[in-house]
Coordinates of C-alpha atoms in Angstrom, one line a residue:
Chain A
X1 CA 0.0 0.0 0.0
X2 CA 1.4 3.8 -0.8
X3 CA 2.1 5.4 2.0
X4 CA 2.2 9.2 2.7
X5 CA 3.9 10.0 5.9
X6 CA 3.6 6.9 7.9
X7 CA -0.3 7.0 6.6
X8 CA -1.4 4.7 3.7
X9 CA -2.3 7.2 1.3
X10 CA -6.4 6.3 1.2
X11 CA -6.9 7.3 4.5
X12 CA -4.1 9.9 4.1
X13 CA -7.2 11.7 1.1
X14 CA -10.0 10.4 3.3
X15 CA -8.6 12.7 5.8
X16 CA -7.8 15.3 3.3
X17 CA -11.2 15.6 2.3
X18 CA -13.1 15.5 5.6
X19 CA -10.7 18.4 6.3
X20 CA -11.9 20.1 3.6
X21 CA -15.5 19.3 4.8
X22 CA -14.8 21.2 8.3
X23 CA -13.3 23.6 6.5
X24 CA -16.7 24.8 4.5
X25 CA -18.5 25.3 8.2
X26 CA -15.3 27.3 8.9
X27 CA -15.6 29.3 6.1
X28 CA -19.1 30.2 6.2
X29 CA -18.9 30.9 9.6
X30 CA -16.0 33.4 9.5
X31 CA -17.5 35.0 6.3
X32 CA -20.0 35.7 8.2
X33 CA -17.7 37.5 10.9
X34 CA -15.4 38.8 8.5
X35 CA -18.3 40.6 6.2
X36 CA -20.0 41.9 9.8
X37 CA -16.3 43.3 11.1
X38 CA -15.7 44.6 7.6
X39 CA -18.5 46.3 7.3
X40 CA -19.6 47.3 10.6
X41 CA -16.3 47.3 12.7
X42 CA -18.6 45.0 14.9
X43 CA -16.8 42.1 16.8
X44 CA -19.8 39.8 16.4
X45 CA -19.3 37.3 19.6
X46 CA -23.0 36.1 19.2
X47 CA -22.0 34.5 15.9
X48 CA -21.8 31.5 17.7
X49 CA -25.2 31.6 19.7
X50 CA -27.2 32.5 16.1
X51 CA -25.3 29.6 14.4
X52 CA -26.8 27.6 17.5
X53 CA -30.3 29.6 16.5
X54 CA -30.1 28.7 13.2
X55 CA -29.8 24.8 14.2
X56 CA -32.4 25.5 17.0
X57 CA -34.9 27.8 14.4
X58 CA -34.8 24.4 11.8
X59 CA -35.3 21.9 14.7
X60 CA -38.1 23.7 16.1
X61 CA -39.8 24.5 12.6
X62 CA -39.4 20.8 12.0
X63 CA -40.7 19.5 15.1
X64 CA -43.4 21.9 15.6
X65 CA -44.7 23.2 12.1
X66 CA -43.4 19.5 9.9
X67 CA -41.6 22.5 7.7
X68 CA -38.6 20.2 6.0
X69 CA -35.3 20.8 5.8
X70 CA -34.8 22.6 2.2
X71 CA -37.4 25.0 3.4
X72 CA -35.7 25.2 6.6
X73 CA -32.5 25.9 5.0
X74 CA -34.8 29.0 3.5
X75 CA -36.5 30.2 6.2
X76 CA -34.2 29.8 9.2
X77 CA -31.5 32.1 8.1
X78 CA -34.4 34.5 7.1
X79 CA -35.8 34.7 10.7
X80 CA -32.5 34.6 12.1
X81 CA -31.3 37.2 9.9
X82 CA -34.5 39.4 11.3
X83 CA -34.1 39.1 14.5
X84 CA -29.9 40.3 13.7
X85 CA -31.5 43.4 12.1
X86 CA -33.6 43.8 15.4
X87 CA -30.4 43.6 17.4
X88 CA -28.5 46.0 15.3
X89 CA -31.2 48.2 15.3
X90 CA -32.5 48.4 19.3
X91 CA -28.8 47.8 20.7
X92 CA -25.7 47.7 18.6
X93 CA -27.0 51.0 16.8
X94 CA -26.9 53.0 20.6
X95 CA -23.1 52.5 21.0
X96 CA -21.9 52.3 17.2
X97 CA -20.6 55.6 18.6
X98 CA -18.0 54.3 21.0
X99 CA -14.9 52.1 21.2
X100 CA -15.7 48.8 20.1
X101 CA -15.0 46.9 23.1
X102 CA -18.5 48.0 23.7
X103 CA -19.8 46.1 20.9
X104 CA -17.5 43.1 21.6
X105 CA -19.4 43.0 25.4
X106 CA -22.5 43.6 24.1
X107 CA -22.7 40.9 21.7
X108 CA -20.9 38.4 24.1
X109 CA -23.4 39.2 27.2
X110 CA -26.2 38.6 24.6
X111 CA -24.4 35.1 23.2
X112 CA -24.3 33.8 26.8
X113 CA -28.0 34.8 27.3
X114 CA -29.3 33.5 24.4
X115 CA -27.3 30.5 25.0
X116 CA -28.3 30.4 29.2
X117 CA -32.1 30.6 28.1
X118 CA -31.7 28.0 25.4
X119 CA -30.2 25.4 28.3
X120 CA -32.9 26.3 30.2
X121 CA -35.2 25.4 28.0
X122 CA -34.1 22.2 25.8
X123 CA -31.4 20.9 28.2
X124 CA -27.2 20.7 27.5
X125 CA -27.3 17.4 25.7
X126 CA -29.7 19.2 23.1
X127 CA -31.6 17.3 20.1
X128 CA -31.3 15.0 16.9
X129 CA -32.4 16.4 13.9
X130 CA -32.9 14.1 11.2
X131 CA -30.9 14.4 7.6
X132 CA -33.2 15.1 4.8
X133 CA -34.8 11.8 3.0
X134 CA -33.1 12.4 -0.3
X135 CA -29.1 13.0 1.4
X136 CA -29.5 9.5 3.6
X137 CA -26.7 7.1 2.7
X138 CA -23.6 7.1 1.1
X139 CA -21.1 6.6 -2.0
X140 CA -18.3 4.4 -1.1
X141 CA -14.7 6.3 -2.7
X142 CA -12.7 3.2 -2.4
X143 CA -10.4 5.2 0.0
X144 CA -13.2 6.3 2.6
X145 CA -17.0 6.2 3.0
X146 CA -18.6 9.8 2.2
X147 CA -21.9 10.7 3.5
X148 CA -23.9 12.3 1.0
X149 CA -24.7 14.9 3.6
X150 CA -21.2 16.0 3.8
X151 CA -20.8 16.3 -0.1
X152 CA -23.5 18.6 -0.3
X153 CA -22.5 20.6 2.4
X154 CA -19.0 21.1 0.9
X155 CA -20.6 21.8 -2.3
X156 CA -23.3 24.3 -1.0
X157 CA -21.3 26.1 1.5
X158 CA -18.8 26.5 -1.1
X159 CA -21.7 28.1 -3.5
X160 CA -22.3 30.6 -0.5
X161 CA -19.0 31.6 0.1
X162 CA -18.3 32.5 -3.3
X163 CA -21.8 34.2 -4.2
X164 CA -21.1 36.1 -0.9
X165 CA -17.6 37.3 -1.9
X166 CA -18.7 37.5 -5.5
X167 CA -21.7 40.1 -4.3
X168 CA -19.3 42.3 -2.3
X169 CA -16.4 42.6 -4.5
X170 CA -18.1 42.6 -7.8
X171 CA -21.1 44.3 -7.7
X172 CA -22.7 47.5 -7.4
X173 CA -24.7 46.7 -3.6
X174 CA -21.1 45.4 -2.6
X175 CA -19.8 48.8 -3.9
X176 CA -22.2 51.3 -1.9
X177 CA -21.7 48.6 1.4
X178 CA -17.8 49.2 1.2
X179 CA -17.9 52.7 0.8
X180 CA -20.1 53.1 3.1
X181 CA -18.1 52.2 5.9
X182 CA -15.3 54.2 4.3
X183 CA -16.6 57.3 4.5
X184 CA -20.3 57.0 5.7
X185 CA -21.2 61.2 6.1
X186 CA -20.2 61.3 1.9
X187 CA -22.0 58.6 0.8
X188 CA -24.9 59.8 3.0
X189 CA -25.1 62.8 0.9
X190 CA -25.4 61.1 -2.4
X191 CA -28.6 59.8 -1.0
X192 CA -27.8 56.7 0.5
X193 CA -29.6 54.9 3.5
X194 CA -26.6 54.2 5.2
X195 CA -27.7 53.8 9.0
X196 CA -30.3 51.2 6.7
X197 CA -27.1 49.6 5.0
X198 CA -25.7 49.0 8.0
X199 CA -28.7 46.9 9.7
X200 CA -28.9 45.2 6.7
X201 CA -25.4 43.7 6.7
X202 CA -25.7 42.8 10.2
X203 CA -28.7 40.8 9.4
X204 CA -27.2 39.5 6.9
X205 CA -24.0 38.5 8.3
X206 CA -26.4 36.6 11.1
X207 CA -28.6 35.3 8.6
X208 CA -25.2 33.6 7.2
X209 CA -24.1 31.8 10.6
X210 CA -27.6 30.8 11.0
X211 CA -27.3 29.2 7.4
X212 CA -24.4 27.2 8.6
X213 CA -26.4 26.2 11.7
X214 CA -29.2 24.5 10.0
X215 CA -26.5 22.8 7.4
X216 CA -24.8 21.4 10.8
X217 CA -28.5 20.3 12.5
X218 CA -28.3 17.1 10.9
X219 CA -24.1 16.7 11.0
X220 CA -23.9 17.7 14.9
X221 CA -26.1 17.4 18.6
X222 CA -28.6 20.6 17.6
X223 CA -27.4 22.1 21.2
X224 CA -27.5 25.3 23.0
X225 CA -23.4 24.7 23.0
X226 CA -22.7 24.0 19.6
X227 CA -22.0 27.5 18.8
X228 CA -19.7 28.3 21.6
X229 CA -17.0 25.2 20.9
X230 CA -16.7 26.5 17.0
X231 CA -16.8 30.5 17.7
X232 CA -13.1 30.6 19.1
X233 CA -11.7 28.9 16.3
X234 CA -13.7 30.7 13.8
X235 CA -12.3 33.8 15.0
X236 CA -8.9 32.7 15.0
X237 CA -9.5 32.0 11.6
X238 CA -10.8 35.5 10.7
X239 CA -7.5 36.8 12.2
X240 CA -5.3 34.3 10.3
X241 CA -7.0 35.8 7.0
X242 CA -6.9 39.3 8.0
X243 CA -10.0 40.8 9.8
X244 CA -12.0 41.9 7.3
X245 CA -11.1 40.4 4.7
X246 CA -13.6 38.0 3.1
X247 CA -11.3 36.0 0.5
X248 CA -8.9 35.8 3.2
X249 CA -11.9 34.2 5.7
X250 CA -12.9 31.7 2.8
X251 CA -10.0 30.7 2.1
X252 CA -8.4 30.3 5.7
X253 CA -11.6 28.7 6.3
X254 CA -10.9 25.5 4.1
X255 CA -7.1 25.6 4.7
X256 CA -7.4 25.5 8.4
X257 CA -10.4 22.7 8.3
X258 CA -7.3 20.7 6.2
X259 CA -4.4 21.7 8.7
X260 CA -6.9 20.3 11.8
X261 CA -8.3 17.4 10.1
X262 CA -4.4 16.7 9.6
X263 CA -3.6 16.8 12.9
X264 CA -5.8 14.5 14.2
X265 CA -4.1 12.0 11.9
X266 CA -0.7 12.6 13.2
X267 CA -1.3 14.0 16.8
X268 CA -4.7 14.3 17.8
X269 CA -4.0 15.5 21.2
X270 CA -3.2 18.7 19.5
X271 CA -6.1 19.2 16.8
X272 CA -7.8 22.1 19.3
X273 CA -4.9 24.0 19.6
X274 CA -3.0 23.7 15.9
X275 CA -4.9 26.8 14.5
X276 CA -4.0 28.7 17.5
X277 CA -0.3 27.7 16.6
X278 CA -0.6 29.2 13.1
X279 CA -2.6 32.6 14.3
X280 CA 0.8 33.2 16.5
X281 CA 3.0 32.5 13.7
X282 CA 1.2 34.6 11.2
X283 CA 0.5 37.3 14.4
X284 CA 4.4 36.9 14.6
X285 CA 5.3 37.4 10.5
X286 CA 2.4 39.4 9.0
X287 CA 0.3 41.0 12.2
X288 CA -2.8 42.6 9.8
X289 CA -3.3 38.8 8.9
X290 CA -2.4 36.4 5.5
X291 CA -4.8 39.0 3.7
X292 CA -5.1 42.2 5.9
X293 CA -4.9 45.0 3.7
X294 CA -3.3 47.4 6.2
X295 CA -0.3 47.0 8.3
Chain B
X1 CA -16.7 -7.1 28.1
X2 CA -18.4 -10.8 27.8
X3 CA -21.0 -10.0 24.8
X4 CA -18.5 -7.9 23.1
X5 CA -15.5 -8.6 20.5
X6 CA -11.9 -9.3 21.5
X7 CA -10.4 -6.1 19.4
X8 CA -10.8 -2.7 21.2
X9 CA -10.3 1.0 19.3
X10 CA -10.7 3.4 22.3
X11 CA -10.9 6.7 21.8
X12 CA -10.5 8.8 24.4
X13 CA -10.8 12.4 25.4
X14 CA -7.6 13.5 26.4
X15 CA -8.0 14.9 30.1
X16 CA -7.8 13.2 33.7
X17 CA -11.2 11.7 33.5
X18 CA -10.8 10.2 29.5
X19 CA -7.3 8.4 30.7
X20 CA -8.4 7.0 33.9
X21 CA -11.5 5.9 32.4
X22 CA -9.0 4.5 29.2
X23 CA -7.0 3.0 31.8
X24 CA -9.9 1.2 33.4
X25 CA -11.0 -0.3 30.1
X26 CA -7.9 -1.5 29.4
X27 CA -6.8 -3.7 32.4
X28 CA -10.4 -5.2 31.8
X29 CA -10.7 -5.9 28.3
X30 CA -6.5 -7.1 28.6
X31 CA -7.6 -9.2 31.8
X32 CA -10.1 -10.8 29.8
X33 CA -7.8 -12.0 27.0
X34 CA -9.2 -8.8 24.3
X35 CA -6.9 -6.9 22.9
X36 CA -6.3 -3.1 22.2
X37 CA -5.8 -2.3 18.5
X38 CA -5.2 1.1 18.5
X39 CA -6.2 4.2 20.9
X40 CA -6.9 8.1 20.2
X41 CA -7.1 10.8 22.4
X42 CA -8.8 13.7 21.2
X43 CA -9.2 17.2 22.7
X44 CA -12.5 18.2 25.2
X45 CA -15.3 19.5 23.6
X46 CA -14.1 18.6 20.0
X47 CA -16.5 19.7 17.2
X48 CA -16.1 17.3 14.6
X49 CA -15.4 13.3 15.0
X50 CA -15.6 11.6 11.4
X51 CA -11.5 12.0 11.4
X52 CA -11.2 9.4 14.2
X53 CA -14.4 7.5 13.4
X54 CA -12.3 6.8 9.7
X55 CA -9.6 6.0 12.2
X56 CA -11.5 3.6 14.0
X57 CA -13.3 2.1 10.9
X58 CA -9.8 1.5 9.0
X59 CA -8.3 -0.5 12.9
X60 CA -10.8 -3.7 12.2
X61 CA -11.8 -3.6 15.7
X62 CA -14.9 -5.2 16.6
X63 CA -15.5 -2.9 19.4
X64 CA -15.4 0.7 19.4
X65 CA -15.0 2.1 23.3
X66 CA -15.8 5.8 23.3
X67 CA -13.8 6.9 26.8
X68 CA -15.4 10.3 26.7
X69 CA -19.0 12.4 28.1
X70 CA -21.6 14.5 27.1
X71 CA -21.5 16.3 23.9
X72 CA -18.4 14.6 22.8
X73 CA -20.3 10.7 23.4
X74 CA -23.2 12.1 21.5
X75 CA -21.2 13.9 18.6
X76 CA -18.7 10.3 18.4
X77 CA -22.2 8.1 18.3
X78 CA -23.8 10.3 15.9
X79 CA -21.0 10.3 13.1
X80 CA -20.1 6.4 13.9
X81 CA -24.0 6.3 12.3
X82 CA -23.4 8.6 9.4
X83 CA -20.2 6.7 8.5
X84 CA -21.8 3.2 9.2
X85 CA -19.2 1.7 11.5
X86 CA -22.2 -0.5 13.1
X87 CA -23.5 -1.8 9.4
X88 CA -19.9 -2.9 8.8
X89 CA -19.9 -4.9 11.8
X90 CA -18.5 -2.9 14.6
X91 CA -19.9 -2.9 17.9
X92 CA -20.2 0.8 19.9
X93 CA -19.7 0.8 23.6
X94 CA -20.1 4.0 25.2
X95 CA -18.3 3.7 29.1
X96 CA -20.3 7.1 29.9
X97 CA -23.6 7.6 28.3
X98 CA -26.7 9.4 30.6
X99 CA -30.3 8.8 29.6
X100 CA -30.5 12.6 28.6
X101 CA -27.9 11.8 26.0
X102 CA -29.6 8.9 24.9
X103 CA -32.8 10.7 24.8
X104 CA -31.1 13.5 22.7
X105 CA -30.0 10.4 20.7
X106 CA -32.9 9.1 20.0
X107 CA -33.6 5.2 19.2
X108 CA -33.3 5.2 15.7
X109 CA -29.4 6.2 16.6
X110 CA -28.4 5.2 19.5
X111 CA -30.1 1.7 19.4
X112 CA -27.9 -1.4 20.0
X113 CA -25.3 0.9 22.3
X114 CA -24.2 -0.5 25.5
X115 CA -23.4 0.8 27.9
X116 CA -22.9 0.5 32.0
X117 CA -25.0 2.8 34.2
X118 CA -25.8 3.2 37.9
X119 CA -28.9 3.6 37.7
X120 CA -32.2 3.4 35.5
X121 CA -35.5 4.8 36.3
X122 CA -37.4 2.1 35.0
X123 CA -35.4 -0.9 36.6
X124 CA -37.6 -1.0 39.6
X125 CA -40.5 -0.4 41.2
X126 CA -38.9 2.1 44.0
X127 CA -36.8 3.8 41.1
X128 CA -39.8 4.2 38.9
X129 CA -41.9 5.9 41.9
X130 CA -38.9 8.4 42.6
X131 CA -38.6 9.0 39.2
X132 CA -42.5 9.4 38.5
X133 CA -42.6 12.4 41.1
X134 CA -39.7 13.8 39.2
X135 CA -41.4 13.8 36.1
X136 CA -44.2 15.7 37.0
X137 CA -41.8 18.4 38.1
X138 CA -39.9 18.6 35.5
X139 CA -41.6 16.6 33.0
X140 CA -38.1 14.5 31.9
X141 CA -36.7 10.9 33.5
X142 CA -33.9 11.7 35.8
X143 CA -30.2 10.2 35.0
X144 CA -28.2 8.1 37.0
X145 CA -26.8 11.6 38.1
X146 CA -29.7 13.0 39.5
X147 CA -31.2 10.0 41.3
X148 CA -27.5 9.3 42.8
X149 CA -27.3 13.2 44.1
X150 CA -30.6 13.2 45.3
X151 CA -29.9 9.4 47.2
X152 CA -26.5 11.0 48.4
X153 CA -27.9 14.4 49.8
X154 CA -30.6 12.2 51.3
X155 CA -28.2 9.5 53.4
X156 CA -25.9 12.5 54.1
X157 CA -28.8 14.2 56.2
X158 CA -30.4 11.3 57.6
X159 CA -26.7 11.3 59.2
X160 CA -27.3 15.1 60.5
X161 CA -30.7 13.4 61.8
X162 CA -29.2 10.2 63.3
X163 CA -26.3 12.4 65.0
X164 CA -27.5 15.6 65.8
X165 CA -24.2 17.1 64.6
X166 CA -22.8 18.2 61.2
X167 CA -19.5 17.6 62.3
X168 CA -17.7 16.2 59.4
X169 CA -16.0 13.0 61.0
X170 CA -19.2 12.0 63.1
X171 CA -21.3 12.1 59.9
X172 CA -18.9 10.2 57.8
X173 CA -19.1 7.5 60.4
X174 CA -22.7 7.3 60.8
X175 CA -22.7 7.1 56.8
X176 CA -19.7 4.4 56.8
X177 CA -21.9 2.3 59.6
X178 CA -25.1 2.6 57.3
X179 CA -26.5 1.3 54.5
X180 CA -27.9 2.3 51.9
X181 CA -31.6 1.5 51.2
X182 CA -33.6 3.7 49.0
X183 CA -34.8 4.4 45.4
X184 CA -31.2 4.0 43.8
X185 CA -28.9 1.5 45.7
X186 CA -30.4 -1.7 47.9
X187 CA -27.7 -2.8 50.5
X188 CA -24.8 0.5 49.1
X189 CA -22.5 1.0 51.4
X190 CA -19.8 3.5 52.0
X191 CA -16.1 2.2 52.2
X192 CA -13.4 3.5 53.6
X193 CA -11.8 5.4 51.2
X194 CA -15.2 7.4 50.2
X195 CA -16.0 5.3 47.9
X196 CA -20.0 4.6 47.9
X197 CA -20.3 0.5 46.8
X198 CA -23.3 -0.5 44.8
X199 CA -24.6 -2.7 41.8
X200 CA -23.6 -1.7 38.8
X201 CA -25.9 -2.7 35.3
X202 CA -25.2 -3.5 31.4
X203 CA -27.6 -2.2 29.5
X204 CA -28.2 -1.7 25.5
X205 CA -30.1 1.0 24.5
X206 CA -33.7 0.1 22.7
X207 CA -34.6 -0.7 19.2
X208 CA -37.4 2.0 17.5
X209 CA -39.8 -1.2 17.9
X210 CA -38.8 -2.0 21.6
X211 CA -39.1 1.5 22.6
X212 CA -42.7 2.1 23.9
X213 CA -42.2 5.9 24.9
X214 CA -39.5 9.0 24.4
X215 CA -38.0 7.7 27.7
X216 CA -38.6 4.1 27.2
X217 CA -34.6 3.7 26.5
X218 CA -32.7 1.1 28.3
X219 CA -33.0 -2.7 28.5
X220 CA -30.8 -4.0 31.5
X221 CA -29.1 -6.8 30.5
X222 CA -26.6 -7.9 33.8
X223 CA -26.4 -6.4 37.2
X224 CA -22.7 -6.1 37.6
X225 CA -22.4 -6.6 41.9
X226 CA -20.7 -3.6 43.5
X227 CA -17.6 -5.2 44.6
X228 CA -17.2 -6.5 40.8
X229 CA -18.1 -2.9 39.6
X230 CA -15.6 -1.0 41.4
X231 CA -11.7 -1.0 41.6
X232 CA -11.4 -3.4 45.0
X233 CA -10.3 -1.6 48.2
X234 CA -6.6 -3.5 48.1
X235 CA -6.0 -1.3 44.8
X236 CA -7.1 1.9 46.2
X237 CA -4.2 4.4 46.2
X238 CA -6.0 6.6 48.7
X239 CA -4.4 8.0 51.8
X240 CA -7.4 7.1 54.1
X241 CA -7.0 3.0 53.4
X242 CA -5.2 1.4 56.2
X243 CA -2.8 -1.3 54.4

């Protein structure tokens, strides 16, 4: 059998690719944070606890209302995403005026209430959700078993990413939403709804992480803590690919789902703490991040 | 260890409570003539487990220990089902599963699991009357946890009672001289090094058409007697054991 460092080489790509699997929820998820701190200069820390909402939001629509998943997948991020904008508008709008350390308490004090009343409520060990009737089973690859699940979150989450960066960079809404935040008080007087703008991002940016929540439901435990485990190392990601940045989120995304899944090959002990390791190199070599703009 | 396979893959979650527990189920499954293939130790509260269920699917062990708790048992069981380890013939074991994880589970997952418990509210008629006046609290079973905290609080006052002190060394004798009677242990005891002695029980989780309700989870299949269960008193490494 081939072997690739000490691994035979069909477990060595099995690996590879369920790397590349945690590396789309990494992806999304920091997108999410990156297009939020971009745009807003917000430090989201309830990007965990919406992601959780998200999961919770299809669970509960499923279990109460029989809505399925692929309308789930719809509607979740949509309610989600509504009660972001609520957010933004009642509480994140009344300090946008002050250092954001504010923002970063704010949205952490919400994250652990959100997450405290969810406990309450459906318990720590949390809830299965079903995966959808027509992603059941599996293609054997020779060199692993794939879930179908996982393919088509790879593939979808992929979609998003790009559509997302594709949308900012490339069009005209992405245009107004950048220079907003560059110089809001000018583009205000060509006739723009900035204050507007600005909810809507943050909505959107939530609506994102919820999106990734109802794509894990079915993967993970749909649990008040699910969120809180993945936030830390999404935002080390986001800092590896230069806050802000959103090709530097997707992309960190993917290579840091492949560095971890990696890891727990070779030395598993250390597969929590590997992307930590690479945030203080690249902290140490290039401090504004692989693909921070400024120094 | 008796109804399982002879080839162990443990994996493990790598703190103080994952190795002692690893080192537990080694000396019994080596004891018993088994074998350990292979063993991983992943980090606490790790997000994702296909990695070392692929790991554990390419050792061609029959049984699959998952040394871990909570979220992490629920996450390994879930993706051992989305990868099919137990189609392809590999038997799960959980060493620390609580009903509210198997209830989170669900049947259709977590059926065929075994695992050991303490406790199960349905295992007799004393149990199922505690756990009935729980339920209409709180409208959920209670977990070994729960019933063992509530029967621990409960012998720990009737020594306050029996005494008339809360002096630490005259409870702990009254609780050393008593024993324990009530809805979760018949005949407990307390030994000298803390250690609170009672039967122990297999049980495999439910199949979908043995399952009569949402908590109708466990079937016990072997009481494991207390001073089988527990690591004997000549092996204890505490201070308090006279040698």
């Amino acid at each position: 059998m081939t072997m690739i460092f000490g691994v035979p080489a069909a477990a060595f790509f099995g690996q590879l690719l369920l790397g590349l699997i945690n590396g789309a929820f990494y992806a999304l998820l920091s997108l999410g944070l990156a297009v939020i701190f971009g745009l807003l200069k917000i430090i989201n820390f309830a990007h965990g606890a919406q992601y959780m909402l998200g999961a919770f939001a299809a669970w509960l629509m499923l279990n109460m209302l029989g809505i399925n998943y692929w309308a789930a997948l719809f509607l979740a991020p949509l309610i989600v995403g509504i009660i972001g904008v609520l957010i933004e508008r009642f509480l994140l709008r009344r300090i946008a005026h002050v250092d954001h350390i504010y923002g970063l308490l704010l949205t952490f004090g919400l994250a652990l209430i959100i997450q405290g009343v969810f406990t309450n409520w459906f318990g720590v060990s949390g809830s299965r959700y079903p995966v959808p009737e027509a992603l059941r089973g599996g293609v054997n690859l020779g060199f692993m078993f794939l879930p179908y699940y996982r393919a088509w979150v790879v593939v979808i989450a992929l979609l998003v990413c790009f559509g997302v960066w594709f949308m900012i960079e490339k069009t005209k809404l992405g245009g107004y939403l950048r220079a907003g935040t560059e110089n809001p008080a000018l583009m205000q007087a060509f006739g723009i709804n900035v204050p507007l703008l600005v909810t809507l991002t943050y909505g959107f940016g939530v609506a994102l992480a919820a999106f990734a929540g109802v794509l894990a439901a079915p993967i993970y435990s749909v649990a008040p803590g699910m969120g809180a485990n993945l936030l830390i190392v999404v935002f080390a990601v986001v800092v590896i690919g230069g806050m802000g940045s959103i090709m530097g989120a997707i992309i960190t995304g993917l290579a840091m789902g492949i560095i971890e899944g990696l890891t727990k090959v070779y030395y598993p002990e250390a597969s929590n703490t590997v992307i930590f390791l690479v945030m203080i190199l690249v902290l140490l070599l290039r401090p504004s991040g692989l693909f921070g703009k400024e120094a | 260890m008796a109804e399982g396979g002879k080839n162990w893959f443990i994996l493990t979650a790598d703190y103080a409570f994952g190795h002692a527990l690893e080192g537990d189920v080694r000396s019994v499954v080596e004891a018993n003539g088994g074998r350990i293939v292979n063993t991983v130790r992943h980090p606490l509260a790790t997000n994702d487990f296909s990695s070392y269920m692929l790991q554990a699917q390419a050792s061609g062990a029959q049984v699959v220990g998952l040394a871990n708790a909570g979220a992490d048992t629920v996450n390994s069981i879930i993706t051992a089902g989305e990868f099919g380890l137990t189609q392809s013939g590999q038997n799960i074991a959980a060493l620390l599963l609580f009903l509210n994880d198997v209830h989170a589970l669900g049947v259709q997952t977590a059926q065929g699991i075994q695992l050991t418990t303490g406790w199960y509210w349905d295992m007799d008629e004393d149990a199922r009357a505690w756990s009935d006046r729980f339920y209409q609290r709180t409208n959920a079973r209670p977990s070994m946890v729960q019933a063992g905290i509530y029967s621990s609080t409960m012998h720990y006052l009737k020594g306050v009672q029996a005494t008339g002190s809360d002096k630490a060394a005259d409870v702990r004798k009254w609780m050393m001289d008593n024993q324990i009677n009530d809805m979760f242990a018949k005949g407990g005891y307390v030994r000298e090094d803390g250690r609170m002695v009672h039967d122990m029980y297999l049980a495999q989780v439910k199949t979908p058409a043995e399952s009569k309700n949402e908590w109708d989870l466990y079937k016990i299949i072997r009481t494991i007697p207390g001073d089988e269960a527990f690591r004997p008193l000549s092996q204890s490494v505490c201070p308090m054991v006279k040698k």
